[in-house]
Every structure is written in structure tokens, then in C-alpha cells.
mmCIF file of C-alpha atoms in Angstrom:
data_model
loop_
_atom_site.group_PDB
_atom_site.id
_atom_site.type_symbol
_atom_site.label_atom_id
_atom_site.label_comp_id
_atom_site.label_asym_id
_atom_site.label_seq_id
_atom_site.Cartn_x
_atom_site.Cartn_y
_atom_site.Cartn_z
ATOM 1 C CA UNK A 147 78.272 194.898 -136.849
ATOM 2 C CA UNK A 148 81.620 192.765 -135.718
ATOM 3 C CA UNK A 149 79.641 191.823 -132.930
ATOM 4 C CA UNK A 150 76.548 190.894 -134.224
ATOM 5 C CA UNK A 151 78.424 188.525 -136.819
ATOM 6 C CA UNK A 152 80.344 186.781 -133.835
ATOM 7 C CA UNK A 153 77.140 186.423 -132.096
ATOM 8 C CA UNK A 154 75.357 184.946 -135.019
ATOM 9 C CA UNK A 155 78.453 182.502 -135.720
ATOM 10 C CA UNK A 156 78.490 181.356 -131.620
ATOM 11 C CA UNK A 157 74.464 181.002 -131.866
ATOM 12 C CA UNK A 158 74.780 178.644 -135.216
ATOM 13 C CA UNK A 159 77.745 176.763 -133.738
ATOM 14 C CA UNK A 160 75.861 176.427 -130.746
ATOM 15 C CA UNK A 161 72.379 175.149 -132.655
ATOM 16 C CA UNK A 162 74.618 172.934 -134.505
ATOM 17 C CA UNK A 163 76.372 171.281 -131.774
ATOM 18 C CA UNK A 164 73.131 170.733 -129.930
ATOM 19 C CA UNK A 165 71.224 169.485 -132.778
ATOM 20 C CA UNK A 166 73.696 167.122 -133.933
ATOM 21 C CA UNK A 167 72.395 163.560 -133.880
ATOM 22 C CA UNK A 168 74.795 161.395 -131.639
ATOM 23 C CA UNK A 169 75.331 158.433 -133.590
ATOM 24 C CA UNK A 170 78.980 158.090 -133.548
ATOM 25 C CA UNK A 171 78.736 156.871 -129.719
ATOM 26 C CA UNK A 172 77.524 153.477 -130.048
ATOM 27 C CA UNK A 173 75.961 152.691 -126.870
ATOM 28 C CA UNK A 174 78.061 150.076 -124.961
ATOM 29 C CA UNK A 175 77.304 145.981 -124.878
ATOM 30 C CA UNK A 176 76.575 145.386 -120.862
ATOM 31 C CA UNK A 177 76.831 142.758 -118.651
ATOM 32 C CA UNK A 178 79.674 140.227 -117.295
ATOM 33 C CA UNK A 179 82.528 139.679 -119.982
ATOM 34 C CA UNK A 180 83.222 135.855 -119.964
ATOM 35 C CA UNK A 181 86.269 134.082 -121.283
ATOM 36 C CA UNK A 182 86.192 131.772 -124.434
ATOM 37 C CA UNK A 183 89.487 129.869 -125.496
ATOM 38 C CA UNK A 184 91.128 132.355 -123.777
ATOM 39 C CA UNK A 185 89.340 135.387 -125.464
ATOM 40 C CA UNK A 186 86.543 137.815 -123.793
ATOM 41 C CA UNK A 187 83.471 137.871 -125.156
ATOM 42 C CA UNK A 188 80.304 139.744 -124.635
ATOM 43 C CA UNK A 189 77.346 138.996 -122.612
ATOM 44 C CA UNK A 190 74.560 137.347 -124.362
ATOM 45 C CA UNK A 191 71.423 136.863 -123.218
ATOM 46 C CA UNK A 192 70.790 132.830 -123.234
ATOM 47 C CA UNK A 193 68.279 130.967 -125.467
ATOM 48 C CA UNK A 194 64.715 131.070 -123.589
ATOM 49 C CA UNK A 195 61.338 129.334 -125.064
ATOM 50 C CA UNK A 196 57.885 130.888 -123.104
ATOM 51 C CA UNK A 197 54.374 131.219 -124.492
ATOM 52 C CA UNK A 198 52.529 134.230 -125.580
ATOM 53 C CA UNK A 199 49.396 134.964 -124.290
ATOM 54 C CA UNK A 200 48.133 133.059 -127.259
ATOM 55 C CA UNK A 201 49.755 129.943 -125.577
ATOM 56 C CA UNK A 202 52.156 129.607 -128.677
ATOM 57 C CA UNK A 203 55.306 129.151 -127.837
ATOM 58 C CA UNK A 204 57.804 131.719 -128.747
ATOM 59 C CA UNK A 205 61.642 131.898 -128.688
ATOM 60 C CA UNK A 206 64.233 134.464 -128.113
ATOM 61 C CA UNK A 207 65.186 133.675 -131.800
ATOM 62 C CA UNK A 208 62.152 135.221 -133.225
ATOM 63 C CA UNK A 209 63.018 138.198 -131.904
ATOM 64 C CA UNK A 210 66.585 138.041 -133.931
ATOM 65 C CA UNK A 211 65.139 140.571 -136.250
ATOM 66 C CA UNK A 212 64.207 143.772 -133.863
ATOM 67 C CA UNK A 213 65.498 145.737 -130.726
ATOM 68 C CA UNK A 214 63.342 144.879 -127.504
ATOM 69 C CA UNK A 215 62.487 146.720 -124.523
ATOM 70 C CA UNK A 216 61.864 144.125 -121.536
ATOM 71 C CA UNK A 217 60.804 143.698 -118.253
ATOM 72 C CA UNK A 218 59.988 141.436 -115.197
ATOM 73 C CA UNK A 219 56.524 142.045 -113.826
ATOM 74 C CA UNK A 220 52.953 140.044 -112.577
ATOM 75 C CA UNK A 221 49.791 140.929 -112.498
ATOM 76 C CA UNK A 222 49.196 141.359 -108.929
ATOM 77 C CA UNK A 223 52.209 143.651 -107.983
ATOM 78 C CA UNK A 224 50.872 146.464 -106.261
ATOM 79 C CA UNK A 225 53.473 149.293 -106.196
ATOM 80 C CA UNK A 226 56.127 148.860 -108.396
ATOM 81 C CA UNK A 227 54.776 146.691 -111.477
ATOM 82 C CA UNK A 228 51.996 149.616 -112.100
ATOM 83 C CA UNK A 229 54.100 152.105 -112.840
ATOM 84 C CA UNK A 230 57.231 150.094 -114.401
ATOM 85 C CA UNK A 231 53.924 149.408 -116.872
ATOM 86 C CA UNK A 232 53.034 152.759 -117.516
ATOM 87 C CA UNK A 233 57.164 153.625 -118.403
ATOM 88 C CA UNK A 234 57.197 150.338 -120.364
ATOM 89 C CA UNK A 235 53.730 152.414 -122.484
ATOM 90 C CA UNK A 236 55.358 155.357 -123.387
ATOM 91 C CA UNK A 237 57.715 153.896 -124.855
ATOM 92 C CA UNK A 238 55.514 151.361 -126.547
ATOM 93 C CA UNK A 239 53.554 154.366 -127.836
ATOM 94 C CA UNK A 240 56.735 156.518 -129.236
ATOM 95 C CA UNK A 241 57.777 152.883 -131.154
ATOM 96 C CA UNK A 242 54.120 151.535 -131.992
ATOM 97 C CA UNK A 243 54.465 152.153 -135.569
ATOM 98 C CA UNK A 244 58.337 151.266 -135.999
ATOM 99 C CA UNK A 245 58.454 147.242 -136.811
ATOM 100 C CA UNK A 246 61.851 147.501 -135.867
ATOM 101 C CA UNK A 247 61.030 147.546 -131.870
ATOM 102 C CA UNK A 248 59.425 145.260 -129.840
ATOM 103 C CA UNK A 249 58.084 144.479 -126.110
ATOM 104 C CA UNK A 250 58.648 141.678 -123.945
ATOM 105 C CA UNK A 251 57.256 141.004 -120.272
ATOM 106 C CA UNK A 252 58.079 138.291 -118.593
ATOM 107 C CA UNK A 253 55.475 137.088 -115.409
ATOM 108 C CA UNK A 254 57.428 135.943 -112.444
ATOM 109 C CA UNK A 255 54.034 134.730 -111.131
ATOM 110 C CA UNK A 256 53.125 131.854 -114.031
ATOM 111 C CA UNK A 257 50.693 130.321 -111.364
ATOM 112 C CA UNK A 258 48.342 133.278 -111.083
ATOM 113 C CA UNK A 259 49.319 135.046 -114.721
ATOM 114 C CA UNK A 260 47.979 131.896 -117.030
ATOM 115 C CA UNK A 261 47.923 133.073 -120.699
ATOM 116 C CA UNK A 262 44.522 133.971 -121.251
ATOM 117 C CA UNK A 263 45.039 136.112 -117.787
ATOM 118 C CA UNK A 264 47.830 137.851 -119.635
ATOM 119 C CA UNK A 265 45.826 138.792 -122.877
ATOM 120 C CA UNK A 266 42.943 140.314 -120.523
ATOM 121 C CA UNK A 267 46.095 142.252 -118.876
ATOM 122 C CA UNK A 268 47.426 143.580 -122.602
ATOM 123 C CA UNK A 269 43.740 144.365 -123.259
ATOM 124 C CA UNK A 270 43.502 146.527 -120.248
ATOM 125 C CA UNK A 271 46.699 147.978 -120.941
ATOM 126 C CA UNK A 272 45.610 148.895 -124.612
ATOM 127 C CA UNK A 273 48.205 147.229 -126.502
ATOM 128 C CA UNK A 274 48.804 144.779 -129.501
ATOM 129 C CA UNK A 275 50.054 141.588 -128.583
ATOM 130 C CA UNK A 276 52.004 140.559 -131.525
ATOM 131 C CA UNK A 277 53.940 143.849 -130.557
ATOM 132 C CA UNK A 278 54.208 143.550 -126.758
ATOM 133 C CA UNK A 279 54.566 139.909 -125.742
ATOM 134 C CA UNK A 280 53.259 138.813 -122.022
ATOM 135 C CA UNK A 281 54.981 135.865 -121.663
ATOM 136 C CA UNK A 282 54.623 132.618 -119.420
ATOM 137 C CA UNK A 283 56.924 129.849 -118.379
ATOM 138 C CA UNK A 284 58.378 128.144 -115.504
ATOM 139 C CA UNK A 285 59.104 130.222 -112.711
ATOM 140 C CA UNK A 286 62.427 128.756 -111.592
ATOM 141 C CA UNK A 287 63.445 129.534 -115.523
ATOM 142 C CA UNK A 288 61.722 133.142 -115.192
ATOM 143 C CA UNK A 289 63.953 133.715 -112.214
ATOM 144 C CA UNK A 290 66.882 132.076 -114.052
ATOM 145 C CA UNK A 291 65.968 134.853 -117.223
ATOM 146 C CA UNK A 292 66.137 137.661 -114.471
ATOM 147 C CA UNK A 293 69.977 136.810 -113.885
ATOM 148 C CA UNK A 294 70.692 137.249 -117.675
ATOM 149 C CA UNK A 295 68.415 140.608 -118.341
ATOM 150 C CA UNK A 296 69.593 141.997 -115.220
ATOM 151 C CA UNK A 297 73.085 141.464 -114.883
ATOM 152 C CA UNK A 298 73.620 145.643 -115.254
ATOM 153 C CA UNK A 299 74.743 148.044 -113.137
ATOM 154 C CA UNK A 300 76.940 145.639 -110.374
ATOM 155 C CA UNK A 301 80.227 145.221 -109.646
ATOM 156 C CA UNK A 302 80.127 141.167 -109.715
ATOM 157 C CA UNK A 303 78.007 138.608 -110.097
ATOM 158 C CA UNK A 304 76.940 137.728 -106.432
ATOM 159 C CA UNK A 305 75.341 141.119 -106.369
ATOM 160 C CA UNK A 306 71.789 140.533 -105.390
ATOM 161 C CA UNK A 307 69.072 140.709 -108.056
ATOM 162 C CA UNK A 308 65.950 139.165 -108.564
ATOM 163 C CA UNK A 309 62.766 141.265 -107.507
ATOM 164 C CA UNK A 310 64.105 144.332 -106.477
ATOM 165 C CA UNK A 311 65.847 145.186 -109.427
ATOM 166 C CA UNK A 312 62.389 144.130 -111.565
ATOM 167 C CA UNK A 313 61.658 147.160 -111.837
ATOM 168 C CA UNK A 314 63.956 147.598 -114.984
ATOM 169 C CA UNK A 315 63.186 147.949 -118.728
ATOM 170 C CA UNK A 316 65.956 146.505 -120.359
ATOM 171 C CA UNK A 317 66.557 147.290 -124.071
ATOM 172 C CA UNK A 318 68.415 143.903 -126.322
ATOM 173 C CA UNK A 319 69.667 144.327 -129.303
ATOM 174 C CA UNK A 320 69.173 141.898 -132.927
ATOM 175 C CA UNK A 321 72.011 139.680 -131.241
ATOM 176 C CA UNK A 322 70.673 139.462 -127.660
ATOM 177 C CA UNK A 323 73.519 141.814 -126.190
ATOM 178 C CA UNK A 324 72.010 143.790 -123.504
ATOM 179 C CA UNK A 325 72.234 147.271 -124.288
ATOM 180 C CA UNK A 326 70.648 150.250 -122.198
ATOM 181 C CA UNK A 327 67.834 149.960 -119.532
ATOM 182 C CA UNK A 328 65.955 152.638 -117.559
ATOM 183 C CA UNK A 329 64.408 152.545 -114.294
ATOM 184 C CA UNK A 330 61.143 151.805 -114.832
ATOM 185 C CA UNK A 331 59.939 153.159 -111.749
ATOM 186 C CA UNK A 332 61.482 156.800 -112.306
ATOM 187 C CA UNK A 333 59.553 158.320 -115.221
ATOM 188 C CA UNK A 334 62.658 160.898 -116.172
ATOM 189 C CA UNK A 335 64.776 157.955 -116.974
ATOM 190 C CA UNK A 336 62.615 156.787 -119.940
ATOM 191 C CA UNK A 337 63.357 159.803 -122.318
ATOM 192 C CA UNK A 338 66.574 158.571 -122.272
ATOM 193 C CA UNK A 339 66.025 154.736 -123.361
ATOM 194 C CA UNK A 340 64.037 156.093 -126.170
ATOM 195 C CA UNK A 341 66.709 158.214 -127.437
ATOM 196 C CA UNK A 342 69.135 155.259 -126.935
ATOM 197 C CA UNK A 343 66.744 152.817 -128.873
ATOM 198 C CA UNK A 344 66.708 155.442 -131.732
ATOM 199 C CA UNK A 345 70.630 155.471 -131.381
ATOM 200 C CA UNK A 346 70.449 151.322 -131.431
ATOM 201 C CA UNK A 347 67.589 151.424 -134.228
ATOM 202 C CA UNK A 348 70.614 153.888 -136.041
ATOM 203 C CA UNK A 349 73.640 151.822 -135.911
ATOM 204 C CA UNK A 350 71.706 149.199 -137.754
ATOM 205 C CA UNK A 351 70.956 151.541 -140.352
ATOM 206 C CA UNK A 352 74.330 152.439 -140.473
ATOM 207 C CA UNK A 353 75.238 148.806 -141.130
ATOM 208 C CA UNK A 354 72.917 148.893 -143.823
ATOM 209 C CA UNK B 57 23.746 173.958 -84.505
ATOM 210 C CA UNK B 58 23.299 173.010 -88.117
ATOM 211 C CA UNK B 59 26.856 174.342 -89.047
ATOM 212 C CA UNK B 60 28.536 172.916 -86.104
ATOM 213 C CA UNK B 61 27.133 169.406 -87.208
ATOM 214 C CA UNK B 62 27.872 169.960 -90.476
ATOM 215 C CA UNK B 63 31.566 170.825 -89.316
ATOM 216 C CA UNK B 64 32.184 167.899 -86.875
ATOM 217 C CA UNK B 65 30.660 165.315 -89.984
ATOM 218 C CA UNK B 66 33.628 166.642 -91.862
ATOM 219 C CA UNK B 67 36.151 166.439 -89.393
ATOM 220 C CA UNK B 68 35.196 162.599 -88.678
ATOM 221 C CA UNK B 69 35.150 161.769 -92.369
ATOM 222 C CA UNK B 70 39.020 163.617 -92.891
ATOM 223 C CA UNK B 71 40.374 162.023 -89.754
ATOM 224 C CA UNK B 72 38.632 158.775 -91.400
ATOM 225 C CA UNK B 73 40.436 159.364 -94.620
ATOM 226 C CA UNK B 74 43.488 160.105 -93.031
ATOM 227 C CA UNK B 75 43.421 156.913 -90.911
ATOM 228 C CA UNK B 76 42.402 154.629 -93.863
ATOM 229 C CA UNK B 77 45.200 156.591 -95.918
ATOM 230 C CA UNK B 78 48.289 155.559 -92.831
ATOM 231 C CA UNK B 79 47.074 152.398 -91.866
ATOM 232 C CA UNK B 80 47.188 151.706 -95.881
ATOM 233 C CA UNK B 81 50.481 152.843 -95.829
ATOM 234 C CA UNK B 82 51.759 150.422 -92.939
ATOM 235 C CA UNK B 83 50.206 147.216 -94.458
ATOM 236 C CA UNK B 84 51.983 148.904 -98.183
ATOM 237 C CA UNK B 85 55.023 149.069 -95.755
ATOM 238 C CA UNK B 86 54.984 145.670 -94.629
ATOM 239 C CA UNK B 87 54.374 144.164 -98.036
ATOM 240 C CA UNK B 88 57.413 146.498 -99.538
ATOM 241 C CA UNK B 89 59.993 145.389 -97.128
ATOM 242 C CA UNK B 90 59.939 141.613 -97.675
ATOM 243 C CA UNK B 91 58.863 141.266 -101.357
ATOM 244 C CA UNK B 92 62.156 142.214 -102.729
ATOM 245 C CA UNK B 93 63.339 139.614 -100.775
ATOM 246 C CA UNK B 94 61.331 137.088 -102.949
ATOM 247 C CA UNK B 95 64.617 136.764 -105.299
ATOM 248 C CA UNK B 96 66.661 135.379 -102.587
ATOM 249 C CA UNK B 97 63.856 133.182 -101.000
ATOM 250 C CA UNK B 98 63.846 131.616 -104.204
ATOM 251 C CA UNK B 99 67.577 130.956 -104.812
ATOM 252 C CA UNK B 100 67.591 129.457 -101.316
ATOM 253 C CA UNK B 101 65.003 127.160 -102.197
ATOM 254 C CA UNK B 102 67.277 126.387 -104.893
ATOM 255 C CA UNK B 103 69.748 125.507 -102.843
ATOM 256 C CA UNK B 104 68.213 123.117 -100.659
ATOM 257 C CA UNK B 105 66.636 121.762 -103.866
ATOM 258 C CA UNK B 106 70.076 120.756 -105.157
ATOM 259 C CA UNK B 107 71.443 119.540 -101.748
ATOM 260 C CA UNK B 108 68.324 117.585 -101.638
ATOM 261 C CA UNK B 109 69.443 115.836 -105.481
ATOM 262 C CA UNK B 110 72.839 114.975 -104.064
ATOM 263 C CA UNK B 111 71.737 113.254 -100.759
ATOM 264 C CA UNK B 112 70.478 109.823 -100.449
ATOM 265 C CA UNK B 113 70.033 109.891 -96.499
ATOM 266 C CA UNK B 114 66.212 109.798 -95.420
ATOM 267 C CA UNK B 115 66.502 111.903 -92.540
ATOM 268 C CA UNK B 116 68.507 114.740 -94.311
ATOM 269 C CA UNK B 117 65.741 114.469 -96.688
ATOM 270 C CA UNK B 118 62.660 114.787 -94.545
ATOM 271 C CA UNK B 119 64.368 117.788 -92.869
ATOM 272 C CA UNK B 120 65.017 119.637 -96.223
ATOM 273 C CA UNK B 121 61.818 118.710 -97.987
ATOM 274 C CA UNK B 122 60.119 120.181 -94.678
ATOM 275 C CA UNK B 123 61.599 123.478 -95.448
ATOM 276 C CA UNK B 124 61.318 123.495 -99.243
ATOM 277 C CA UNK B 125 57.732 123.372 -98.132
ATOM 278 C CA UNK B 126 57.646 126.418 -95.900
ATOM 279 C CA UNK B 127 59.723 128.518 -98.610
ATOM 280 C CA UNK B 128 57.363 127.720 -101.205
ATOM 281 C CA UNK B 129 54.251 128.292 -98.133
ATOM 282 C CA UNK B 130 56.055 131.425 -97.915
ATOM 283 C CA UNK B 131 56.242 132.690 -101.301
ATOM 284 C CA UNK B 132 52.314 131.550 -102.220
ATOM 285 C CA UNK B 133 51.599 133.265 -99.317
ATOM 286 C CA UNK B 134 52.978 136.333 -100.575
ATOM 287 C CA UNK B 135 51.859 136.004 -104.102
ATOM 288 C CA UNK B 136 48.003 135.239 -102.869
ATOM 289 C CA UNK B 137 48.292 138.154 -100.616
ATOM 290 C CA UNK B 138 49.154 140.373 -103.741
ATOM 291 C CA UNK B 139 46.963 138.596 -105.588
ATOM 292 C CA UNK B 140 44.098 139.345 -103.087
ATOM 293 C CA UNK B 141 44.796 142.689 -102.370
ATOM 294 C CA UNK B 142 41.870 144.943 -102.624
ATOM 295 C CA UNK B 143 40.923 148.497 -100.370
ATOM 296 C CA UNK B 144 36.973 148.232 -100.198
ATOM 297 C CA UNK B 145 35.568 151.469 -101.639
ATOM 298 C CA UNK B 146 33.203 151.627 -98.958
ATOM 299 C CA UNK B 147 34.841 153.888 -96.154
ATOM 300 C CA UNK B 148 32.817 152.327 -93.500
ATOM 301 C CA UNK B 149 34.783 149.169 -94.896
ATOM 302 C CA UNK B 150 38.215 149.964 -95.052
ATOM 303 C CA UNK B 151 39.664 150.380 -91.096
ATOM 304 C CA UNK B 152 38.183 146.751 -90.696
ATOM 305 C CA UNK B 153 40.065 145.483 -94.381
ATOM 306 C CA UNK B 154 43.271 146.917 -93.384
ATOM 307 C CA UNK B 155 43.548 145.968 -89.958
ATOM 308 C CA UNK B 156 42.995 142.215 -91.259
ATOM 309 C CA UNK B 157 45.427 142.724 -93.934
ATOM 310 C CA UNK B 158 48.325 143.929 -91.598
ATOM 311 C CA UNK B 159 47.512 140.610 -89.826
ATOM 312 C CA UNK B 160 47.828 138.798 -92.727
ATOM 313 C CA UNK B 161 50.762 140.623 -94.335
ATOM 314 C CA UNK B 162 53.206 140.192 -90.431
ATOM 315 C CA UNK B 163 52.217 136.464 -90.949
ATOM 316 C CA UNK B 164 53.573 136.392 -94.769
ATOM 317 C CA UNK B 165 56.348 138.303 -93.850
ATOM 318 C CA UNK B 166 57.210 136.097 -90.270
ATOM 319 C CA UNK B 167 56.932 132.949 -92.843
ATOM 320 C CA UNK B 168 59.450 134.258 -95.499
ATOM 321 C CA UNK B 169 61.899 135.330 -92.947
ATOM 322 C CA UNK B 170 62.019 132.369 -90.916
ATOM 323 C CA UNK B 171 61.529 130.175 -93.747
ATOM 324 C CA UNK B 172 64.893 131.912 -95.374
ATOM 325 C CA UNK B 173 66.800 131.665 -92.351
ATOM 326 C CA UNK B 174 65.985 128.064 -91.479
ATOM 327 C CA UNK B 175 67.205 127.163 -95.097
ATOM 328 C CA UNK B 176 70.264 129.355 -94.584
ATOM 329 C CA UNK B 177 71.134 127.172 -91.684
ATOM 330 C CA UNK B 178 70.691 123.799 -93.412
ATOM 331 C CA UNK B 179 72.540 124.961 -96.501
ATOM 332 C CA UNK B 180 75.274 125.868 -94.297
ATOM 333 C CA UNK B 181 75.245 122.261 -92.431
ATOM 334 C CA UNK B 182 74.624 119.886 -94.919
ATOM 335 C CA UNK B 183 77.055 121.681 -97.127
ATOM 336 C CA UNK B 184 80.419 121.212 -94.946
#
């Protein structure tokens, strides 16, 4: 009888424990720290202006309202874009109803990926437009953009980036502080930007 | 004699698959070594791009606007080969597609790498 009650206590605790929503870890605010009159600030991701596949010109400041998952990609790719696209879907899918998220690629290959190229791609893809932007703009800036999203995961700022790290979804938050990404190219890494979008989407709430 | 036809057709058209299926992979191969490498082609275009702003001799400029040109040869080169990228779904098609494509792919990738290191070298002496 003893036993059966500590049993039944370790199995509850244990439920409990497991169960409980996270929301007391914030998730952190990545990127290089720089110094402003003589104080360390954040990383934030700089103002950019592109245009949708609706060639209207959109800003990062329209997007000062939501979290946004992001990536680098272009039509074309052959290996990695493909199935950084597919990641970039599920997640779409798990947040298509939630106003509070939204999607952002960026072509690095504006010669080739004109807008109306870009809406056939969403169309293919299966996905709204006003809630998963394809953007265009000028390459050198694209490139440029890549330095700011994917300033994660090195030790300094000469680290090499660019292409071969494209194949990251990179989650922002309402103030353009980078802060979780996934490997878009390893499908058991996206579980875990979902939950930390849900943990983003919950500190707001919080706030609230 | 039926069967034994029937068994050597299905050999050729496996070993067919199966050469289609490597030879893919070795153009793929190619094509995944040097396109990561598209980040730093473009910052050293960059590079020479700004050198190029600060200099006002002719010569200096001829040389670097000569290999601005190749890096950005380079680069379309790349991007038009992804662009064009298609396996025919014709068998009888394919060994002839990829074997033209692994042409084309050592050329892109011959262009980006010598294109990178000739900018490398002019950074490096018209930067001292």
C-alpha cells in the first residue's frame, strides 16, 4: 500500500516535471555583442527594404509586429534549397493560422528569381504570400543580409558564412534580435524551432 | 531462350540505372564542392570592387576590372548551370546529359577557383 502511494507520488512528480511548459528560460538574444558609449548591446538585425513577389516593396519594419522564421534560398538550388524548403513548410503549416508568425525568404539569385518567378515558386510550394514573403533585391545587399541573419553559431566575425551556412532558418523576434535557428537541412532540428517559437510567441504574452 | 533474354534486358537496364544514378552523383559532387564557395567569391569581388573605387591609375584598373569580370563569369556560370539543370527522363538520354554536364560543371568550377585566386593575389598587391 506504502509502496503503491510512493509510486503514484514519483509517477505524478514525474508527469508534472515533464509536462511543465518551459517558459521561465527565455531563449537567449544571438549574435556579436557590439559596444555603444561604452555599453554592450545586442545584435540587431539592420534595416533592409526588398520587394514581395507582388513587386511592393516591403521593410523589415513591417514585420515589427510578429516573430519570423527566415531563410536564404533560390530557385534553382538543387540539393540543399529543396529540402531547407520543405523544413521551412512544416513549420509554416504548425503556425499557418497564428498571425503572430511569419515567413521570410530571401533569393540570393535576384537575376533568375524576378518577382513574378517567386509567386509561381510560393504557388508551387502551396503557400500564402502575405504569410510567407519571397523576397527580391540587390544581390550584393542579399549577401550583405546573410552576414546579419547568420552571424550564429561562430566564434568571431571572420568566420566564413555566406552559402554554406544558407541552409539555416533563422527565427527574429518583434525587435529584430536574432533568436533560435535550426538546420534546415536536418529535419530533427525543426521540432525544436517550433517549440522555441511557441516559447518566443510566450514571453510576449507574458509581457502582455 | 525467352527467360535468358528477358534476364540479360534487366541486367542492362539496372547496370543503366546504376550508371545514370553515379555519374549523377559525380556531376552533384562537382556542383556541391564549389557552390558554398559562392559566399567568398562574392566578398572577393567586393574587394577588388573597393580597391578599384580608391585607385585612379588606368592600368591598375584594367587589370582589376578584368577580373571583376571573370568572378562575376564565374558566378553566372554557376547560377545558369543550376538554373539549367535538368536529368532527361528518357534513360536512353541521360549517360549523354550527364557526361555533358560534368563538362560543363569542371569548367564552372576551374572558373570560380581561378577567378578567386587571381583576385586573392591582386587584393594582396594592390593593398600593400
Amino acid at each position: 500500500m506504502r509502496l503503491t502511494a510512493i509510486l503514484t507520488i514519483a509517477i505524478l512528480s514525474l508527469i508534472n516535471t515533464s509536462c511543465k511548459d518551459n517558459t521561465s528560460t527565455a531563449l537567449p538574444k544571438l549574435g556579436f555583442k557590439k559596444v555603444v558609449d561604452n555599453e554592450e548591446v545586442d545584435h540587431i538585425v539592420k534595416d533592409w527594404s526588398f520587394l514581395n513577389s507582388d513587386s511592393i516593396r516591403v521593410t523589415n519594419k513591417d514585420l515589427s509586429d510578429v516573430v519570423y522564421v527566415s531563410d536564404f534560398f533560390f530557385r534553382s538550388c538543387p540539393t540543399t534549397c529543396p529540402k531547407v524548403a520543405r523544413e521551412m513548410k512544416r513549420v509554416y503549416t504548425e503556425f499557418e493560422s497564428n498571425p503572430q508568425v511569419k515567413f521570410v525568404s530571401f533569393t540570393l539569385d535576384p537575376k533568375r528569381d524576378s518577382p513574378q518567378k517567386l509567386k509561381e515558386y510560393a504557388a508551387n510550394l502551396q503557400v500564402r504570400t502575405d504569410k510567407w514573403w519571397f523576397l527580391h533585391g540587390d544581390k550584393d545587399e542579399t549577401y550583405d543580409l546573410t552576414g546579419e541573419y547568420l552571424q550564429i553559431g561562430f566564434e568571431d566575425e571572420d568566420a566564413p558564412g555566406g552559402f554554406d551556412h544558407s541552409g539555416k532558418l533563422i527565427l527574429t523576434d518583434k525587435a529584430g534580435h536574432i533568436r533560435s535557428f535550426s538546420e534546415g537541412t536536418d529535419p530533427d532540428e525543426t521540432p525544436k524551432l517550433i517549440r522555441d517559437i511557441n516559447t518566443l510567441l510566450k514571453e510576449y504574452e507574458s509581457k502582455n | 531462350m525467352k527467360r535468358l533474354l528477358i534476364f540479360l534486358c534487366l541486367i542492362s537496364l539496372i547496370s543503366s540505372c546504376r550508371e545514370k544514378s553515379t555519374l549523377e552523383q559525380e556531376v552533384i559532387a562537382v556542383h556541391d564542392e564549389v557552390m558554398p564557395k559562392l559566399g567568398e567569391l562574392n566578398k572577393d569581388r567586393k574587394g577588388l570592387q573597393s580597391i578599384l573605387k580608391s585607385t585612379t591609375d588606368e592600368s591598375i584598373k584594367t587589370e582589376l576590372l578584368t577580373a571583376i569580370t571573370a568572378l562575376e563569369k564565374a558566378d553566372d556560370g554557376m547560377m545558369d548551370w543550376m538554373s539549367d539543370w535538368k536529368v532527361p527522363s528518357e534513360p536512353t538520354e541521360q549517360k549523354a546529359y550527364l557526361e555533358k554536364e560534368m563538362i560543363r560543371i569542371t569548367k564552372v568550377k576551374t572558373d570560380m577557383l581561378e577567378s578567386m585566386k587571381n583576385a586573392k593575389l591582386l587584393k594582396e598587391k594592390h593593398t600593400k
